[in-house]
Tab-separated table of C-alpha atoms in Angstrom:
chain	number	residue	atom	x	y	z
V	1	MET	CA	-25.732	-7.376	16.041
V	2	ASN	CA	-23.649	-10.520	16.759
V	3	LEU	CA	-19.990	-10.550	17.029
V	4	GLU	CA	-19.254	-11.795	13.558
V	5	ASN	CA	-21.469	-9.026	12.008
V	6	ILE	CA	-19.675	-6.295	14.298
V	7	ILE	CA	-16.335	-7.417	13.128
V	8	LYS	CA	-17.320	-7.800	9.524
V	9	GLU	CA	-18.885	-4.333	9.364
V	10	SER	CA	-15.769	-2.799	11.061
V	11	LEU	CA	-13.508	-4.317	8.507
V	12	ILE	CA	-15.516	-3.249	5.571
V	13	LYS	CA	-15.739	0.282	7.040
V	14	ALA	CA	-11.908	0.413	7.718
V	15	SER	CA	-11.296	-0.354	4.140
V	16	ARG	CA	-13.435	2.672	3.018
V	17	VAL	CA	-13.146	5.344	5.739
V	18	LEU	CA	-10.085	6.459	7.676
V	19	PRO	CA	-10.163	7.176	11.438
V	20	TRP	CA	-11.048	10.806	11.849
V	21	GLU	CA	-7.704	11.775	13.390
V	22	ILE	CA	-5.871	10.384	10.293
V	23	GLU	CA	-8.101	12.195	7.911
V	24	ASN	CA	-7.467	15.362	9.906
V	25	LYS	CA	-3.800	15.010	9.732
V	26	ILE	CA	-4.013	14.608	5.879
V	27	ALA	CA	-6.264	17.662	5.647
V	28	LEU	CA	-3.906	19.701	7.748
V	29	ALA	CA	-0.858	18.617	5.745
V	30	TYR	CA	-2.600	19.664	2.622
V	31	GLU	CA	-3.456	23.099	4.022
V	32	LYS	CA	0.181	23.753	5.208
V	33	GLU	CA	2.407	21.942	2.598
V	34	SER	CA	4.267	24.373	0.533
V	35	GLY	CA	5.864	21.966	-1.936
V	36	LYS	CA	4.141	22.249	-5.233
V	37	TYR	CA	4.117	18.602	-6.275
V	38	SER	CA	3.534	17.056	-2.784
V	39	LYS	CA	0.568	19.542	-2.247
V	40	ARG	CA	-0.870	18.113	-5.594
V	41	VAL	CA	-0.421	14.599	-4.183
V	42	LEU	CA	-2.106	15.539	-0.921
V	43	GLY	CA	-4.989	17.089	-2.964
V	44	ALA	CA	-5.475	13.771	-4.888
V	45	ILE	CA	-5.453	11.943	-1.561
V	46	GLY	CA	-8.255	14.180	-0.278
V	47	GLU	CA	-10.286	13.632	-3.339
V	48	ASN	CA	-9.661	9.849	-3.007
V	49	ILE	CA	-10.923	9.823	0.522
V	50	SER	CA	-14.208	11.548	-0.579
V	51	ILE	CA	-14.768	9.265	-3.421
V	52	ALA	CA	-14.191	6.090	-1.470
V	53	ARG	CA	-16.705	7.261	1.184
V	54	ALA	CA	-19.241	8.447	-1.352
V	55	GLU	CA	-19.102	5.332	-3.581
V	56	ASP	CA	-18.618	2.835	-0.774
V	57	ILE	CA	-15.504	1.289	-2.364
V	58	PRO	CA	-12.081	0.550	-0.825
V	59	LEU	CA	-9.660	3.625	-0.506
V	60	CYS	CA	-6.930	1.525	-2.096
V	61	GLN	CA	-7.023	-1.550	-4.278
V	62	ASP	CA	-4.522	-3.141	-1.820
V	63	THR	CA	-6.859	-3.860	0.942
V	64	GLY	CA	-4.053	-5.589	2.533
V	65	LEU	CA	-2.991	-8.698	4.540
V	66	LEU	CA	-5.256	-8.646	7.585
V	67	TRP	CA	-2.908	-8.308	10.653
V	68	THR	CA	-4.876	-9.350	13.696
V	69	ALA	CA	-3.900	-9.448	17.329
V	70	VAL	CA	-5.902	-9.978	20.448
V	71	GLU	CA	-5.179	-8.922	24.017
V	72	LEU	CA	-7.207	-11.380	25.947
V	73	GLY	CA	-7.944	-10.303	29.458
V	74	SER	CA	-7.342	-13.180	31.934
V	75	ARG	CA	-10.699	-12.138	33.739
V	76	SER	CA	-12.702	-11.656	30.556
V	77	GLY	CA	-14.211	-15.138	30.688
V	78	ILE	CA	-14.176	-15.246	26.877
V	79	ASP	CA	-13.893	-18.445	25.219
V	80	ILE	CA	-10.855	-18.151	23.043
V	81	TYR	CA	-11.800	-21.004	20.701
V	82	LYS	CA	-15.054	-19.414	19.926
V	83	LEU	CA	-13.468	-16.034	19.479
V	84	ASP	CA	-10.770	-17.337	17.176
V	85	LYS	CA	-13.531	-18.990	15.003
V	86	SER	CA	-15.697	-15.836	14.934
V	87	ILE	CA	-12.813	-13.595	13.924
V	88	LYS	CA	-11.847	-15.913	11.103
V	89	ARG	CA	-15.370	-16.264	9.782
V	90	ALA	CA	-16.048	-12.581	9.998
V	91	ALA	CA	-12.897	-11.784	8.141
V	92	GLU	CA	-13.568	-14.186	5.441
V	93	SER	CA	-17.151	-12.665	4.899
V	94	ALA	CA	-15.767	-9.063	5.007
V	95	PHE	CA	-13.202	-10.014	2.263
V	96	LEU	CA	-16.039	-11.235	0.062
V	97	GLU	CA	-18.839	-8.832	0.886
V	98	GLY	CA	-16.625	-5.775	1.034
V	99	SER	CA	-14.930	-6.380	-2.221
V	100	PHE	CA	-11.465	-6.795	-0.798
V	101	ARG	CA	-8.748	-7.734	-3.209
V	102	LYS	CA	-7.698	-11.307	-2.974
V	103	SER	CA	-4.001	-10.739	-2.306
V	104	ILE	CA	-2.913	-13.785	-0.492
V	105	VAL	CA	-0.681	-16.494	-2.191
V	106	SER	CA	0.367	-19.862	-0.929
V	107	ASP	CA	3.638	-21.517	-1.610
V	108	PRO	CA	5.252	-18.063	-1.351
V	109	ILE	CA	8.703	-19.134	-2.813
V	110	TYR	CA	7.673	-21.152	-5.866
V	111	GLU	CA	4.175	-21.315	-7.235
V	112	ARG	CA	2.596	-18.420	-5.497
V	113	VAL	CA	-0.956	-19.677	-5.951
V	114	ASN	CA	-3.710	-17.220	-5.149
V	115	THR	CA	-5.888	-18.597	-2.437
V	116	LYS	CA	-8.647	-16.589	-3.926
V	117	THR	CA	-10.232	-15.939	-0.516
V	118	ASN	CA	-7.726	-13.646	0.980
V	119	MET	CA	-7.369	-16.291	3.631
V	120	PRO	CA	-5.694	-17.499	5.885
V	121	ILE	CA	-5.322	-14.792	8.334
V	122	ASP	CA	-2.892	-15.283	11.392
V	123	ILE	CA	-4.193	-14.086	14.756
V	124	LEU	CA	-1.730	-13.316	17.402
V	125	TYR	CA	-2.849	-13.802	21.066
V	126	GLU	CA	-1.492	-12.199	24.178
V	127	VAL	CA	-2.859	-12.697	27.662
V	128	VAL	CA	-3.222	-9.502	29.685
V	129	ASP	CA	-4.511	-8.618	33.154
V	130	SER	CA	-8.043	-7.164	32.449
V	131	ASP	CA	-11.717	-8.188	32.163
V	132	THR	CA	-11.995	-7.460	28.510
V	133	ALA	CA	-10.646	-8.617	25.156
V	134	LYS	CA	-9.239	-6.119	22.707
V	135	ILE	CA	-9.064	-7.205	19.023
V	136	MET	CA	-6.843	-5.128	16.718
V	137	PHE	CA	-6.865	-5.176	12.901
V	138	LEU	CA	-4.464	-3.458	10.461
V	139	LEU	CA	-5.317	-3.730	6.805
V	140	LYS	CA	-1.760	-3.844	6.004
V	141	GLY	CA	-0.844	-2.883	2.538
V	142	PHE	CA	2.406	-4.268	1.073
V	143	GLY	CA	3.865	-1.193	-0.720
V	144	SER	CA	4.685	0.043	2.844
V	145	GLU	CA	5.211	-3.404	4.433
V	146	ASN	CA	7.928	-4.102	1.951
V	147	VAL	CA	9.957	-1.219	3.221
V	148	SER	CA	9.369	-2.273	7.000
V	149	ARG	CA	12.668	-3.235	8.829
V	150	VAL	CA	14.151	-4.865	11.947
V	151	LYS	CA	17.598	-4.210	13.244
V	152	MET	CA	19.369	-5.546	16.322
V	153	LEU	CA	21.076	-2.463	17.548
V	154	SER	CA	24.038	-2.500	20.044
V	155	PRO	CA	22.932	-2.071	23.572
V	156	THR	CA	24.811	1.231	23.741
V	157	SER	CA	23.443	2.692	20.650
V	158	SER	CA	20.828	4.558	22.646
V	159	GLU	CA	18.420	7.218	21.119
V	160	ASP	CA	20.827	8.410	18.453
V	161	GLY	CA	21.372	4.952	17.263
V	162	LEU	CA	17.602	4.366	17.053
V	163	ILE	CA	16.914	7.705	15.220
V	164	GLU	CA	19.680	6.953	12.812
V	165	PHE	CA	18.120	3.673	11.943
V	166	VAL	CA	14.684	5.134	11.539
V	167	LEU	CA	16.120	7.988	9.178
V	168	GLU	CA	18.142	5.371	7.182
V	169	SER	CA	14.914	3.256	6.669
V	170	VAL	CA	12.697	6.159	5.674
V	171	LYS	CA	15.346	7.387	3.281
V	172	LEU	CA	15.719	4.037	1.754
V	173	ALA	CA	11.885	3.685	1.367
V	174	GLY	CA	11.662	7.081	-0.278
V	175	GLY	CA	8.559	7.371	-2.547
V	176	LYS	CA	7.797	3.586	-2.621
V	177	PRO	CA	5.444	3.276	0.601
V	178	CYS	CA	3.021	6.037	-0.663
V	179	PRO	CA	4.093	8.860	1.765
V	180	PRO	CA	3.098	10.644	3.817
V	181	ILE	CA	3.616	7.667	6.057
V	182	PHE	CA	2.818	6.656	9.542
V	183	LEU	CA	5.575	4.892	11.523
V	184	GLY	CA	5.057	2.315	14.178
V	185	ILE	CA	8.161	1.606	16.196
V	186	GLY	CA	8.827	-1.425	18.570
V	187	VAL	CA	11.799	-1.397	20.818
V	188	GLY	CA	12.946	-4.206	23.089
V	189	GLY	CA	12.126	-7.764	23.695
V	190	THR	CA	13.578	-10.201	21.084
V	191	MET	CA	13.598	-9.543	17.275
V	192	ASP	CA	10.045	-10.924	16.760
V	193	ARG	CA	8.631	-9.265	19.913
V	194	ALA	CA	9.982	-5.784	18.638
V	195	ALA	CA	8.231	-6.476	15.238
V	196	TYR	CA	5.061	-7.241	17.036
V	197	LEU	CA	5.217	-4.108	19.067
V	198	SER	CA	5.939	-2.110	15.991
V	199	LYS	CA	2.400	-3.057	14.638
V	200	LYS	CA	0.593	-2.903	18.084
V	201	ALA	CA	1.997	0.794	18.354
V	202	PHE	CA	-0.689	1.877	15.762
V	203	PHE	CA	-3.242	1.206	18.492
V	204	LYS	CA	-1.884	3.732	20.920
V	205	GLU	CA	-1.966	7.448	20.670
V	206	GLY	CA	1.280	8.631	18.919
V	207	ASP	CA	3.316	11.913	18.792
V	208	LYS	CA	2.943	12.214	22.561
V	209	ASN	CA	6.375	11.679	24.174
V	210	ASP	CA	9.600	13.504	23.419
V	211	LEU	CA	11.168	10.657	21.540
V	212	GLU	CA	8.142	10.199	19.184
V	213	LYS	CA	8.115	13.946	18.453
V	214	LYS	CA	11.897	14.032	17.947
V	215	ILE	CA	11.550	11.159	15.533
V	216	LEU	CA	8.697	12.795	13.583
V	217	LYS	CA	10.684	16.067	13.284
V	218	SER	CA	13.863	14.388	12.137
V	219	VAL	CA	11.900	12.339	9.466
V	220	ASN	CA	10.110	15.358	8.267
V	221	SER	CA	13.409	17.243	7.807
V	222	LEU	CA	14.348	14.662	5.152
V	223	GLY	CA	12.151	16.442	2.591
V	224	ILE	CA	10.913	13.302	0.921
V	225	GLY	CA	7.278	14.629	0.972
V	226	ALA	CA	3.935	13.268	-0.297
V	227	GLY	CA	4.428	10.784	-3.170
V	228	GLY	CA	8.234	11.249	-2.679
V	229	LEU	CA	8.067	14.488	-4.821
V	230	GLY	CA	9.594	16.746	-2.202
V	231	GLY	CA	7.884	18.388	0.732
V	232	GLU	CA	7.579	18.964	4.431
V	233	TYR	CA	5.218	16.137	5.172
V	234	THR	CA	7.025	12.728	4.881
V	235	ALA	CA	5.420	11.329	7.969
V	236	LEU	CA	2.233	12.227	9.709
V	237	GLY	CA	2.645	10.350	12.925
V	238	VAL	CA	5.119	8.336	14.954
V	239	SER	CA	3.954	5.822	17.571
V	240	LEU	CA	6.442	3.902	19.633
V	241	LEU	CA	6.134	1.097	22.142
V	242	ASP	CA	8.893	-0.342	24.239
V	243	GLU	CA	9.525	-3.351	26.512
V	244	PRO	CA	12.372	-4.697	28.625
V	245	THR	CA	15.156	-6.450	26.674
V	246	HIS	CA	18.423	-8.448	27.150
V	247	ILE	CA	21.546	-6.676	28.434
V	248	ALA	CA	23.297	-7.542	25.116
V	249	GLY	CA	20.818	-5.989	22.801
V	250	LEU	CA	18.517	-3.328	21.669
V	251	PRO	CA	16.100	-4.682	19.131
V	252	VAL	CA	14.238	-1.978	17.016
V	253	ALA	CA	11.522	-2.699	14.400
V	254	ILE	CA	9.880	-0.144	12.247
V	255	THR	CA	6.458	-0.775	10.556
V	256	VAL	CA	5.836	1.687	7.894
V	257	SER	CA	2.144	2.367	6.938
V	258	CYS	CA	1.115	4.315	3.881
V	259	TRP	CA	-1.032	7.482	4.354
V	260	ALA	CA	-4.062	5.194	4.395
V	261	GLU	CA	-3.463	3.850	7.846
V	262	ARG	CA	-6.454	1.595	7.898
V	263	LYS	CA	-7.426	-0.190	11.112
V	264	ALA	CA	-10.210	-1.267	13.324
V	265	GLU	CA	-10.246	-1.977	17.195
V	266	ILE	CA	-13.098	-3.828	19.015
V	267	THR	CA	-13.245	-4.389	22.669
V	268	LEU	CA	-15.389	-7.126	24.067
V	269	LYS	CA	-16.694	-8.050	27.511
V	270	GLY	CA	-17.375	-11.631	28.282
V	271	GLY	CA	-20.293	-13.440	30.055
V	272	GLN	CA	-20.360	-16.191	32.534
V	273	SER	CA	-20.076	-19.050	30.107
V	274	GLY	CA	-17.659	-17.762	27.717
V	275	GLU	CA	-20.234	-15.933	25.409
V	276	ILE	CA	-19.583	-12.442	24.408
V	277	VAL	CA	-22.179	-10.183	26.097
V	278	SER	CA	-21.194	-6.778	24.747
V	279	SER	CA	-18.727	-4.915	22.570
V	280	ILE	CA	-17.451	-1.376	22.793
V	281	LEU	CA	-16.468	-0.006	19.556
J	1	MET	CA	-1.584	20.011	-17.780
J	2	VAL	CA	-0.560	18.035	-20.841
J	3	ARG	CA	-2.927	15.512	-22.553
J	4	LEU	CA	-1.538	12.203	-23.820
J	5	SER	CA	-3.693	10.016	-26.191
J	6	LEU	CA	-3.115	6.426	-26.171
J	7	PRO	CA	-1.895	4.588	-28.116
J	8	TYR	CA	0.630	7.403	-28.492
J	9	SER	CA	2.686	9.007	-31.302
J	10	GLU	CA	6.381	9.490	-30.784
J	11	GLN	CA	5.843	13.253	-31.080
J	12	ASP	CA	3.421	13.132	-28.291
J	13	LEU	CA	5.938	11.581	-25.913
J	14	MET	CA	8.571	14.172	-26.747
J	15	ARG	CA	6.360	17.049	-25.737
J	16	ILE	CA	6.140	15.930	-22.161
J	17	SER	CA	8.714	17.125	-19.579
J	18	VAL	CA	9.764	16.183	-16.091
J	19	GLY	CA	7.193	17.547	-13.609
J	20	ASP	CA	4.266	17.946	-16.012
J	21	GLU	CA	0.922	16.796	-14.874
J	22	VAL	CA	-0.254	14.560	-17.615
J	23	GLU	CA	-3.807	13.343	-18.367
J	24	LEU	CA	-4.188	10.070	-20.129
J	25	ASP	CA	-6.967	9.137	-22.410
J	26	GLY	CA	-7.459	5.951	-24.405
J	27	ILE	CA	-6.080	2.437	-24.174
J	28	LEU	CA	-3.993	1.551	-21.115
J	29	TYR	CA	-2.650	-2.030	-20.475
J	30	VAL	CA	-2.311	-3.273	-17.091
J	31	GLY	CA	0.211	-5.753	-15.620
J	32	ARG	CA	2.203	-6.073	-12.356
J	33	ASP	CA	4.630	-8.467	-10.846
J	34	GLN	CA	3.677	-11.999	-12.126
J	35	ALA	CA	2.458	-10.642	-15.449
J	36	HIS	CA	5.970	-9.075	-15.994
J	37	LYS	CA	7.631	-12.260	-15.003
J	38	ARG	CA	5.537	-14.206	-17.529
J	39	MET	CA	5.944	-11.714	-20.337
J	40	TYR	CA	9.665	-11.622	-19.802
J	41	GLU	CA	9.999	-15.350	-19.797
J	42	SER	CA	7.702	-15.860	-22.682
J	43	ILE	CA	9.441	-13.289	-24.960
J	44	LYS	CA	12.908	-14.643	-23.860
J	45	ASN	CA	11.592	-18.107	-25.126
J	46	GLY	CA	10.828	-16.606	-28.558
J	47	ASN	CA	7.059	-16.029	-28.204
J	48	PRO	CA	5.458	-12.800	-29.347
J	49	PRO	CA	4.343	-10.329	-26.661
J	50	PRO	CA	0.767	-10.712	-25.313
J	51	PHE	CA	-0.071	-7.316	-26.846
J	52	GLU	CA	1.510	-4.727	-29.245
J	53	PHE	CA	4.147	-2.999	-27.129
J	54	GLU	CA	4.939	-0.210	-29.633
J	55	GLY	CA	2.576	2.648	-29.226
J	56	ASN	CA	1.083	1.361	-25.912
J	57	ALA	CA	1.546	2.058	-22.240
J	58	ILE	CA	1.529	-0.193	-19.234
J	59	TYR	CA	0.094	0.594	-15.750
J	60	TYR	CA	1.391	-1.321	-12.760
J	61	MET	CA	-1.883	-2.113	-11.012
J	62	GLY	CA	-4.005	-5.021	-9.576
J	63	PRO	CA	-7.493	-3.863	-8.957
J	64	SER	CA	-9.915	-4.883	-6.171
J	65	PRO	CA	-13.060	-6.691	-7.285
J	66	SER	CA	-15.900	-4.466	-8.686
J	67	LYS	CA	-18.939	-3.643	-6.601
J	68	LYS	CA	-22.224	-4.707	-8.121
J	69	GLY	CA	-23.029	-2.498	-11.150
J	70	ASP	CA	-19.419	-1.194	-11.506
J	71	ILE	CA	-16.986	-2.357	-14.060
J	72	ILE	CA	-13.950	-2.396	-11.757
J	73	GLY	CA	-12.993	-1.835	-8.020
J	74	SER	CA	-10.411	0.330	-6.516
J	75	SER	CA	-7.586	0.846	-9.174
J	76	GLY	CA	-4.522	2.708	-7.899
J	77	PRO	CA	-0.795	2.124	-8.775
J	78	THR	CA	1.544	-0.438	-7.190
J	79	THR	CA	5.208	0.226	-6.444
J	80	SER	CA	7.058	0.444	-9.832
J	81	ALA	CA	10.492	-0.523	-8.315
J	82	ARG	CA	9.475	-4.158	-8.213
J	83	MET	CA	9.147	-4.094	-12.011
J	84	ASP	CA	12.656	-2.720	-12.446
J	85	ARG	CA	14.158	-6.123	-13.097
J	86	TYR	CA	12.013	-6.722	-16.151
J	87	SER	CA	11.528	-3.151	-17.491
J	88	PRO	CA	14.969	-2.670	-19.344
J	89	PHE	CA	14.410	-5.756	-21.394
J	90	LEU	CA	10.690	-4.915	-22.094
J	91	ILE	CA	11.651	-1.302	-22.961
J	92	SER	CA	14.166	-2.687	-25.435
J	93	ARG	CA	11.312	-4.681	-27.033
J	94	GLY	CA	8.968	-1.569	-27.344
J	95	LEU	CA	7.140	-1.280	-23.955
J	96	ARG	CA	8.505	2.223	-23.309
J	97	VAL	CA	5.777	4.089	-21.523
J	98	MET	CA	5.112	3.111	-17.940
J	99	VAL	CA	2.740	4.253	-15.158
J	100	GLY	CA	3.155	3.442	-11.438
J	101	LYS	CA	4.322	4.906	-8.283
J	102	GLY	CA	7.661	5.558	-6.598
J	103	PRO	CA	11.208	5.677	-7.853
J	104	ARG	CA	12.808	3.625	-10.694
J	105	ASP	CA	16.192	2.090	-10.872
J	106	LYS	CA	19.087	3.687	-12.921
J	107	SER	CA	18.884	0.745	-15.342
J	108	VAL	CA	15.346	2.028	-16.276
J	109	VAL	CA	16.467	5.492	-16.611
J	110	ASP	CA	19.329	4.328	-18.853
J	111	SER	CA	16.921	2.239	-21.097
J	112	ILE	CA	14.755	5.289	-21.563
J	113	LYS	CA	17.655	7.375	-22.580
J	114	GLU	CA	18.642	4.661	-25.121
J	115	TYR	CA	15.151	3.907	-26.558
J	116	GLY	CA	13.071	6.925	-25.643
J	117	GLY	CA	9.946	6.560	-23.427
J	118	LEU	CA	8.266	7.917	-20.332
J	119	TYR	CA	7.761	6.967	-16.713
J	120	LEU	CA	4.800	8.523	-15.078
J	121	GLN	CA	3.895	8.441	-11.431
J	122	SER	CA	0.116	8.151	-10.420
J	123	TYR	CA	-1.154	9.108	-7.202
J	124	GLY	CA	-0.168	6.267	-4.657
J	125	GLY	CA	-3.038	4.900	-2.610
J	126	CYS	CA	-5.742	6.676	-4.630
J	127	GLY	CA	-7.467	3.564	-5.897
J	128	ALA	CA	-11.019	5.215	-5.589
J	129	LEU	CA	-9.942	8.162	-7.595
J	130	TYR	CA	-8.550	6.065	-10.505
J	131	HIS	CA	-11.652	3.827	-10.526
J	132	LYS	CA	-13.453	6.868	-11.825
J	133	ALA	CA	-11.112	7.310	-14.729
J	134	ILE	CA	-11.739	3.816	-16.022
J	135	LYS	CA	-14.391	3.494	-18.712
J	136	SER	CA	-13.917	-0.219	-19.812
J	137	VAL	CA	-11.947	-3.240	-18.740
J	138	GLU	CA	-11.047	-6.413	-20.599
J	139	THR	CA	-8.882	-9.296	-19.344
J	140	ILE	CA	-6.358	-10.137	-22.262
J	141	ALA	CA	-4.130	-12.766	-20.622
J	142	TYR	CA	-3.006	-14.699	-17.435
J	143	GLU	CA	-6.537	-14.882	-16.010
J	144	ASP	CA	-5.431	-17.468	-13.498
J	145	LEU	CA	-3.350	-14.907	-11.729
J	146	GLY	CA	-6.577	-13.248	-10.327
J	147	PRO	CA	-5.888	-9.635	-9.485
J	148	GLU	CA	-2.544	-9.903	-11.273
J	149	ALA	CA	-4.114	-10.676	-14.670
J	150	LEU	CA	-3.069	-8.624	-17.835
J	151	LEU	CA	-5.883	-6.039	-18.546
J	152	ARG	CA	-6.741	-3.592	-21.190
J	153	LEU	CA	-8.477	-0.427	-20.042
J	154	THR	CA	-10.042	2.481	-21.645
J	155	VAL	CA	-9.297	5.567	-19.498
J	156	GLU	CA	-10.417	9.108	-19.538
J	157	GLY	CA	-8.619	11.999	-17.615
J	158	PHE	CA	-6.279	9.641	-15.899
J	159	ARG	CA	-3.824	11.839	-13.952
J	160	ALA	CA	-0.175	11.283	-13.426
J	161	ILE	CA	3.186	13.201	-13.120
J	162	CYS	CA	6.027	12.742	-15.424
J	163	ILE	CA	9.053	11.512	-13.412
J	164	ILE	CA	11.298	10.280	-16.331
J	165	ASP	CA	10.870	12.136	-19.659
J	166	TYR	CA	11.725	10.984	-23.177
J	167	MET	CA	15.321	12.123	-23.018
J	168	GLY	CA	15.801	10.355	-19.708
J	169	ASN	CA	15.671	13.417	-17.436
J	170	VAL	CA	14.576	12.328	-13.949
J	171	PHE	CA	12.439	14.452	-11.684
J	172	ALA	CA	14.268	15.832	-8.776
J	173	PRO	CA	12.353	17.417	-5.912
């Protein structure tokens, strides 16, 4: 299969089938949840997951704005121009062939005209020291994107200030973003860099370090629950990335994902003349 | 489990209490952000509503395109809170039964208290599930809005939970 087909198929699959670890977390929450209403919600989510897979239709009608980022290895030899074109073409055909909802409007302030193609997509590039290129896609639904936030904390706020901001944000979101949610948290850099990291965080394994575990526990003590109807599982995962920042600041960004954390990741190896010789899914 | 046939009768609405799981059967209208804005502006300008509000329910939804052979794609609810700015006015004009997801503003609760109505929460993100409950689809207005057009559906066994009941009681976890 050529690169465009690989990308297209990955995106279509991502709209229909969740990564196994996410499906597992949902199933486990359903088993353990004692809240009557949220258990009902988790049950419906389980049914929905099965129907989407069986009928080959999107899990959710909001197939999202396609957030795309590439970590381009400086030694990958991949032609960035060709890669950019391939990703855009593949995305456009996935939207069409995969029955994605056309959710993008131009002139956002005034006319809000539907582009009818779900395009354009924006691709963020970052050069890293490696011999591969990693493409990351999030099918970012806006029920949850609308409750995502950035705050410039004081440099002395420390862990308590960060957790306080996360809890405040999750409380404010309540039942709006289709909980149980997944949280991507970006810390450091500038305001925009923190926001970028909060999305890239979904591509690393979460709930690993003490801070992530502490945040997850605090969020779940809020009792918002699935569907916002009260329960133990407000969030199913927390993933945090941090980077150096300025002495005067502590930027923190939170990307909220609904329970349907739909994503795809493709790693490419380049050939001598910039062509792509293999992909590792 | 309580069944609610649509269009509804006033007595049917009064039988439903906060926390009840409700199954809807019958005609369900569909509109979200831009459709609400247009209905609001059009009625304010003295035009009649695009469909009969009294007796009918509205579902906040914008479907994904249907697969070949299907009548509709994924069809789950969108966040109701974005409709809060228009709902009190539309409730006062008769659009008193709403289906969506997530919490509502106090102004919506107050309007339901004043006029009677229901707010039902369907299962968020479960577009594939609701796709199976939809038996017919017809576009009735604002076709240019694409996925945000005003639709008339026929539904069977459409599941939701009552969050605000006829008297304006609100579900508290």
